[in-house]
Amino acid sequence: MKRAKTQTKAKVQEKTQAKIKAQTKTKSQNKARLTKEEFLQLLHEAGFKTKKEFAEFMGMHQMSVNNWGTGIEFPHYAKQLMNALINSKRYEDLCKANSLIRENERLKREVLALQEKNKSLEKEMKNLTKKCRDNMMDNFMEFLKKENMGEQ
């Protein structure tokens, strides 16, 4: 009886392991290998201009990266790595854009404040011009009175 249970348990474990192997094999077959064209596209999307630039970033020899896709398959992590770098670049670009938006908003507020100050200064200049003109007229009228008195 004990022996039958042990054999049944072993068969169940064997079947389970076989299923797991089959699933793993199917998953790896379904994963399409990265093509050279896809890699180059991802490379540029991640912001690298050349394979050499990417190799330097990774701390690898340039020939290692150059050999990928030419008889030597791309590493299994290449696609995930490139997608992570692309997402990182997009996040960086968004941060820069947000920074520019904030700077733009600050400059808009500064421009509005300067426009208000300009209006205030224009108003003050008009008042000063009017006062100056009035003062000049008063002085001129006083001068004319003195001239008229001097003639009499």
JSON list of C-alpha atoms in Angstrom, two decimals:
[
{"chain": "A", "resi": 1, "resn": "MET", "atom": "CA", "xyz": [0.00, 0.00, 0.00]},
{"chain": "A", "resi": 2, "resn": "LYS", "atom": "CA", "xyz": [2.78, 2.35, 0.97]},
{"chain": "A", "resi": 3, "resn": "ARG", "atom": "CA", "xyz": [4.65, 1.39, -2.16]},
{"chain": "A", "resi": 4, "resn": "ALA", "atom": "CA", "xyz": [1.62, 2.14, -4.36]},
{"chain": "A", "resi": 5, "resn": "LYS", "atom": "CA", "xyz": [1.26, 5.61, -2.79]},
{"chain": "A", "resi": 6, "resn": "THR", "atom": "CA", "xyz": [4.94, 6.33, -3.37]},
{"chain": "A", "resi": 7, "resn": "GLN", "atom": "CA", "xyz": [4.70, 5.24, -7.01]},
{"chain": "A", "resi": 8, "resn": "THR", "atom": "CA", "xyz": [1.56, 7.35, -7.53]},
{"chain": "A", "resi": 9, "resn": "LYS", "atom": "CA", "xyz": [3.25, 10.35, -5.90]},
{"chain": "A", "resi": 10, "resn": "ALA", "atom": "CA", "xyz": [6.31, 9.90, -8.13]},
{"chain": "A", "resi": 11, "resn": "LYS", "atom": "CA", "xyz": [4.12, 9.69, -11.24]},
{"chain": "A", "resi": 12, "resn": "VAL", "atom": "CA", "xyz": [2.30, 12.89, -10.29]},
{"chain": "A", "resi": 13, "resn": "GLN", "atom": "CA", "xyz": [5.61, 14.68, -9.74]},
{"chain": "A", "resi": 14, "resn": "GLU", "atom": "CA", "xyz": [6.91, 13.35, -13.05]},
{"chain": "A", "resi": 15, "resn": "LYS", "atom": "CA", "xyz": [3.81, 14.56, -14.91]},
{"chain": "A", "resi": 16, "resn": "THR", "atom": "CA", "xyz": [4.04, 17.97, -13.22]},
{"chain": "A", "resi": 17, "resn": "GLN", "atom": "CA", "xyz": [7.69, 18.34, -14.19]},
{"chain": "A", "resi": 18, "resn": "ALA", "atom": "CA", "xyz": [6.89, 17.31, -17.76]},
{"chain": "A", "resi": 19, "resn": "LYS", "atom": "CA", "xyz": [4.14, 19.96, -17.95]},
{"chain": "A", "resi": 20, "resn": "ILE", "atom": "CA", "xyz": [6.49, 22.63, -16.60]},
{"chain": "A", "resi": 21, "resn": "LYS", "atom": "CA", "xyz": [9.17, 21.67, -19.16]},
{"chain": "A", "resi": 22, "resn": "ALA", "atom": "CA", "xyz": [6.62, 21.75, -21.97]},
{"chain": "A", "resi": 23, "resn": "GLN", "atom": "CA", "xyz": [5.34, 25.17, -20.89]},
{"chain": "A", "resi": 24, "resn": "THR", "atom": "CA", "xyz": [8.89, 26.54, -20.59]},
{"chain": "A", "resi": 25, "resn": "LYS", "atom": "CA", "xyz": [9.79, 25.15, -24.00]},
{"chain": "A", "resi": 26, "resn": "THR", "atom": "CA", "xyz": [6.64, 26.66, -25.55]},
{"chain": "A", "resi": 27, "resn": "LYS", "atom": "CA", "xyz": [7.30, 30.04, -23.93]},
{"chain": "A", "resi": 28, "resn": "SER", "atom": "CA", "xyz": [10.89, 30.15, -25.15]},
{"chain": "A", "resi": 29, "resn": "GLN", "atom": "CA", "xyz": [9.78, 29.12, -28.65]},
{"chain": "A", "resi": 30, "resn": "ASN", "atom": "CA", "xyz": [7.12, 31.84, -28.63]},
{"chain": "A", "resi": 31, "resn": "LYS", "atom": "CA", "xyz": [9.69, 34.47, -27.70]},
{"chain": "A", "resi": 32, "resn": "ALA", "atom": "CA", "xyz": [10.82, 35.83, -31.00]},
{"chain": "A", "resi": 33, "resn": "ARG", "atom": "CA", "xyz": [14.53, 36.43, -31.19]},
{"chain": "A", "resi": 34, "resn": "LEU", "atom": "CA", "xyz": [15.61, 40.01, -31.65]},
{"chain": "A", "resi": 35, "resn": "THR", "atom": "CA", "xyz": [16.54, 40.79, -35.25]},
{"chain": "A", "resi": 36, "resn": "LYS", "atom": "CA", "xyz": [19.37, 43.07, -36.25]},
{"chain": "A", "resi": 37, "resn": "GLU", "atom": "CA", "xyz": [16.89, 45.62, -37.65]},
{"chain": "A", "resi": 38, "resn": "GLU", "atom": "CA", "xyz": [14.83, 45.58, -34.44]},
{"chain": "A", "resi": 39, "resn": "PHE", "atom": "CA", "xyz": [17.99, 46.03, -32.37]},
{"chain": "A", "resi": 40, "resn": "LEU", "atom": "CA", "xyz": [19.14, 49.00, -34.45]},
{"chain": "A", "resi": 41, "resn": "GLN", "atom": "CA", "xyz": [15.67, 50.57, -34.17]},
{"chain": "A", "resi": 42, "resn": "LEU", "atom": "CA", "xyz": [15.63, 50.06, -30.38]},
{"chain": "A", "resi": 43, "resn": "LEU", "atom": "CA", "xyz": [19.21, 51.35, -30.17]},
{"chain": "A", "resi": 44, "resn": "HIS", "atom": "CA", "xyz": [18.23, 54.63, -31.82]},
{"chain": "A", "resi": 45, "resn": "GLU", "atom": "CA", "xyz": [15.01, 54.93, -29.81]},
{"chain": "A", "resi": 46, "resn": "ALA", "atom": "CA", "xyz": [17.10, 54.60, -26.65]},
{"chain": "A", "resi": 47, "resn": "GLY", "atom": "CA", "xyz": [19.16, 57.59, -27.80]},
{"chain": "A", "resi": 48, "resn": "PHE", "atom": "CA", "xyz": [22.33, 55.87, -28.98]},
{"chain": "A", "resi": 49, "resn": "LYS", "atom": "CA", "xyz": [23.76, 57.01, -32.30]},
{"chain": "A", "resi": 50, "resn": "THR", "atom": "CA", "xyz": [26.08, 54.04, -32.77]},
{"chain": "A", "resi": 51, "resn": "LYS", "atom": "CA", "xyz": [26.73, 50.52, -31.51]},
{"chain": "A", "resi": 52, "resn": "LYS", "atom": "CA", "xyz": [30.08, 51.83, -30.24]},
{"chain": "A", "resi": 53, "resn": "GLU", "atom": "CA", "xyz": [28.29, 54.40, -28.08]},
{"chain": "A", "resi": 54, "resn": "PHE", "atom": "CA", "xyz": [26.04, 51.66, -26.68]},
{"chain": "A", "resi": 55, "resn": "ALA", "atom": "CA", "xyz": [29.03, 49.36, -26.04]},
{"chain": "A", "resi": 56, "resn": "GLU", "atom": "CA", "xyz": [30.81, 52.14, -24.13]},
{"chain": "A", "resi": 57, "resn": "PHE", "atom": "CA", "xyz": [27.67, 52.79, -22.11]},
{"chain": "A", "resi": 58, "resn": "MET", "atom": "CA", "xyz": [27.48, 49.08, -21.25]},
{"chain": "A", "resi": 59, "resn": "GLY", "atom": "CA", "xyz": [31.20, 48.81, -20.52]},
{"chain": "A", "resi": 60, "resn": "MET", "atom": "CA", "xyz": [31.59, 46.23, -23.26]},
{"chain": "A", "resi": 61, "resn": "HIS", "atom": "CA", "xyz": [33.99, 45.86, -26.15]},
{"chain": "A", "resi": 62, "resn": "GLN", "atom": "CA", "xyz": [32.56, 47.27, -29.35]},
{"chain": "A", "resi": 63, "resn": "MET", "atom": "CA", "xyz": [33.21, 44.03, -31.25]},
{"chain": "A", "resi": 64, "resn": "SER", "atom": "CA", "xyz": [30.96, 42.12, -28.84]},
{"chain": "A", "resi": 65, "resn": "VAL", "atom": "CA", "xyz": [28.03, 44.33, -29.76]},
{"chain": "A", "resi": 66, "resn": "ASN", "atom": "CA", "xyz": [28.99, 44.31, -33.45]},
{"chain": "A", "resi": 67, "resn": "ASN", "atom": "CA", "xyz": [28.95, 40.51, -33.48]},
{"chain": "A", "resi": 68, "resn": "TRP", "atom": "CA", "xyz": [25.38, 40.35, -32.25]},
{"chain": "A", "resi": 69, "resn": "GLY", "atom": "CA", "xyz": [23.06, 39.43, -35.08]},
{"chain": "A", "resi": 70, "resn": "THR", "atom": "CA", "xyz": [25.88, 38.18, -37.31]},
{"chain": "A", "resi": 71, "resn": "GLY", "atom": "CA", "xyz": [26.01, 34.52, -36.41]},
{"chain": "A", "resi": 72, "resn": "ILE", "atom": "CA", "xyz": [25.96, 35.24, -32.70]},
{"chain": "A", "resi": 73, "resn": "GLU", "atom": "CA", "xyz": [22.46, 35.69, -31.34]},
{"chain": "A", "resi": 74, "resn": "PHE", "atom": "CA", "xyz": [21.54, 38.76, -29.38]},
{"chain": "A", "resi": 75, "resn": "PRO", "atom": "CA", "xyz": [21.68, 38.19, -25.62]},
{"chain": "A", "resi": 76, "resn": "HIS", "atom": "CA", "xyz": [18.35, 37.18, -24.11]},
{"chain": "A", "resi": 77, "resn": "TYR", "atom": "CA", "xyz": [18.31, 40.40, -22.07]},
{"chain": "A", "resi": 78, "resn": "ALA", "atom": "CA", "xyz": [18.99, 42.77, -24.99]},
{"chain": "A", "resi": 79, "resn": "LYS", "atom": "CA", "xyz": [15.35, 43.52, -25.83]},
{"chain": "A", "resi": 80, "resn": "GLN", "atom": "CA", "xyz": [14.31, 44.08, -22.19]},
{"chain": "A", "resi": 81, "resn": "LEU", "atom": "CA", "xyz": [17.39, 46.22, -21.60]},
{"chain": "A", "resi": 82, "resn": "MET", "atom": "CA", "xyz": [16.72, 48.37, -24.67]},
{"chain": "A", "resi": 83, "resn": "ASN", "atom": "CA", "xyz": [13.05, 48.81, -23.68]},
{"chain": "A", "resi": 84, "resn": "ALA", "atom": "CA", "xyz": [14.12, 49.85, -20.17]},
{"chain": "A", "resi": 85, "resn": "LEU", "atom": "CA", "xyz": [16.59, 52.36, -21.63]},
{"chain": "A", "resi": 86, "resn": "ILE", "atom": "CA", "xyz": [13.90, 53.72, -23.98]},
{"chain": "A", "resi": 87, "resn": "ASN", "atom": "CA", "xyz": [11.50, 54.15, -21.06]},
{"chain": "A", "resi": 88, "resn": "SER", "atom": "CA", "xyz": [14.24, 55.83, -19.06]},
{"chain": "A", "resi": 89, "resn": "LYS", "atom": "CA", "xyz": [14.92, 58.22, -21.95]},
{"chain": "A", "resi": 90, "resn": "ARG", "atom": "CA", "xyz": [11.21, 59.00, -22.28]},
{"chain": "A", "resi": 91, "resn": "TYR", "atom": "CA", "xyz": [11.02, 59.72, -18.55]},
{"chain": "A", "resi": 92, "resn": "GLU", "atom": "CA", "xyz": [14.08, 61.96, -18.82]},
{"chain": "A", "resi": 93, "resn": "ASP", "atom": "CA", "xyz": [12.52, 63.79, -21.77]},
{"chain": "A", "resi": 94, "resn": "LEU", "atom": "CA", "xyz": [9.29, 64.26, -19.79]},
{"chain": "A", "resi": 95, "resn": "CYS", "atom": "CA", "xyz": [11.24, 65.65, -16.86]},
{"chain": "A", "resi": 96, "resn": "LYS", "atom": "CA", "xyz": [13.00, 68.08, -19.18]},
{"chain": "A", "resi": 97, "resn": "ALA", "atom": "CA", "xyz": [9.67, 69.04, -20.73]},
{"chain": "A", "resi": 98, "resn": "ASN", "atom": "CA", "xyz": [8.12, 69.56, -17.28]},
{"chain": "A", "resi": 99, "resn": "SER", "atom": "CA", "xyz": [11.12, 71.64, -16.29]},
{"chain": "A", "resi": 100, "resn": "LEU", "atom": "CA", "xyz": [10.69, 73.75, -19.42]},
{"chain": "A", "resi": 101, "resn": "ILE", "atom": "CA", "xyz": [6.98, 74.13, -18.72]},
{"chain": "A", "resi": 102, "resn": "ARG", "atom": "CA", "xyz": [7.71, 75.31, -15.16]},
{"chain": "A", "resi": 103, "resn": "GLU", "atom": "CA", "xyz": [10.36, 77.74, -16.44]},
{"chain": "A", "resi": 104, "resn": "ASN", "atom": "CA", "xyz": [7.92, 78.99, -19.08]},
{"chain": "A", "resi": 105, "resn": "GLU", "atom": "CA", "xyz": [5.25, 79.58, -16.42]},
{"chain": "A", "resi": 106, "resn": "ARG", "atom": "CA", "xyz": [7.77, 81.44, -14.24]},
{"chain": "A", "resi": 107, "resn": "LEU", "atom": "CA", "xyz": [8.79, 83.63, -17.17]},
{"chain": "A", "resi": 108, "resn": "LYS", "atom": "CA", "xyz": [5.12, 84.34, -17.98]},
{"chain": "A", "resi": 109, "resn": "ARG", "atom": "CA", "xyz": [4.58, 85.52, -14.39]},
{"chain": "A", "resi": 110, "resn": "GLU", "atom": "CA", "xyz": [7.72, 87.64, -14.63]},
{"chain": "A", "resi": 111, "resn": "VAL", "atom": "CA", "xyz": [6.55, 89.19, -17.90]},
{"chain": "A", "resi": 112, "resn": "LEU", "atom": "CA", "xyz": [3.13, 89.98, -16.38]},
{"chain": "A", "resi": 113, "resn": "ALA", "atom": "CA", "xyz": [4.80, 91.62, -13.38]},
{"chain": "A", "resi": 114, "resn": "LEU", "atom": "CA", "xyz": [7.03, 93.66, -15.69]},
{"chain": "A", "resi": 115, "resn": "GLN", "atom": "CA", "xyz": [4.05, 94.68, -17.82]},
{"chain": "A", "resi": 116, "resn": "GLU", "atom": "CA", "xyz": [2.25, 95.89, -14.67]},
{"chain": "A", "resi": 117, "resn": "LYS", "atom": "CA", "xyz": [5.36, 97.80, -13.60]},
{"chain": "A", "resi": 118, "resn": "ASN", "atom": "CA", "xyz": [5.60, 99.29, -17.09]},
{"chain": "A", "resi": 119, "resn": "LYS", "atom": "CA", "xyz": [1.96, 100.47, -16.90]},
{"chain": "A", "resi": 120, "resn": "SER", "atom": "CA", "xyz": [2.65, 101.99, -13.51]},
{"chain": "A", "resi": 121, "resn": "LEU", "atom": "CA", "xyz": [5.76, 103.78, -14.80]},
{"chain": "A", "resi": 122, "resn": "GLU", "atom": "CA", "xyz": [3.89, 105.06, -17.87]},
{"chain": "A", "resi": 123, "resn": "LYS", "atom": "CA", "xyz": [1.18, 106.45, -15.62]},
{"chain": "A", "resi": 124, "resn": "GLU", "atom": "CA", "xyz": [3.79, 108.07, -13.37]},
{"chain": "A", "resi": 125, "resn": "MET", "atom": "CA", "xyz": [5.54, 109.53, -16.42]},
{"chain": "A", "resi": 126, "resn": "LYS", "atom": "CA", "xyz": [2.27, 111.06, -17.67]},
{"chain": "A", "resi": 127, "resn": "ASN", "atom": "CA", "xyz": [1.67, 112.60, -14.24]},
{"chain": "A", "resi": 128, "resn": "LEU", "atom": "CA", "xyz": [5.22, 113.96, -14.11]},
{"chain": "A", "resi": 129, "resn": "THR", "atom": "CA", "xyz": [4.95, 115.29, -17.66]},
{"chain": "A", "resi": 130, "resn": "LYS", "atom": "CA", "xyz": [1.68, 117.04, -16.76]},
{"chain": "A", "resi": 131, "resn": "LYS", "atom": "CA", "xyz": [3.22, 118.48, -13.58]},
{"chain": "A", "resi": 132, "resn": "CYS", "atom": "CA", "xyz": [6.27, 119.62, -15.53]},
{"chain": "A", "resi": 133, "resn": "ARG", "atom": "CA", "xyz": [4.08, 121.23, -18.21]},
{"chain": "A", "resi": 134, "resn": "ASP", "atom": "CA", "xyz": [1.91, 122.89, -15.55]},
{"chain": "A", "resi": 135, "resn": "ASN", "atom": "CA", "xyz": [5.00, 124.11, -13.73]},
{"chain": "A", "resi": 136, "resn": "MET", "atom": "CA", "xyz": [6.46, 125.48, -16.96]},
{"chain": "A", "resi": 137, "resn": "MET", "atom": "CA", "xyz": [3.18, 127.26, -17.73]},
{"chain": "A", "resi": 138, "resn": "ASP", "atom": "CA", "xyz": [3.09, 128.74, -14.23]},
{"chain": "A", "resi": 139, "resn": "ASN", "atom": "CA", "xyz": [6.66, 129.93, -14.59]},
{"chain": "A", "resi": 140, "resn": "PHE", "atom": "CA", "xyz": [5.97, 131.34, -18.03]},
{"chain": "A", "resi": 141, "resn": "MET", "atom": "CA", "xyz": [2.84, 133.13, -16.78]},
{"chain": "A", "resi": 142, "resn": "GLU", "atom": "CA", "xyz": [4.81, 134.56, -13.86]},
{"chain": "A", "resi": 143, "resn": "PHE", "atom": "CA", "xyz": [7.52, 135.68, -16.24]},
{"chain": "A", "resi": 144, "resn": "LEU", "atom": "CA", "xyz": [4.96, 137.39, -18.45]},
{"chain": "A", "resi": 145, "resn": "LYS", "atom": "CA", "xyz": [3.43, 139.15, -15.44]},
{"chain": "A", "resi": 146, "resn": "LYS", "atom": "CA", "xyz": [6.84, 140.39, -14.39]},
{"chain": "A", "resi": 147, "resn": "GLU", "atom": "CA", "xyz": [7.53, 141.55, -17.96]},
{"chain": "A", "resi": 148, "resn": "ASN", "atom": "CA", "xyz": [4.20, 143.36, -18.11]},
{"chain": "A", "resi": 149, "resn": "MET", "atom": "CA", "xyz": [4.82, 144.97, -14.73]},
{"chain": "A", "resi": 150, "resn": "GLY", "atom": "CA", "xyz": [8.30, 146.02, -15.81]},
{"chain": "A", "resi": 151, "resn": "GLU", "atom": "CA", "xyz": [6.89, 147.72, -18.92]},
{"chain": "A", "resi": 152, "resn": "GLN", "atom": "CA", "xyz": [4.42, 149.72, -16.91]}
]
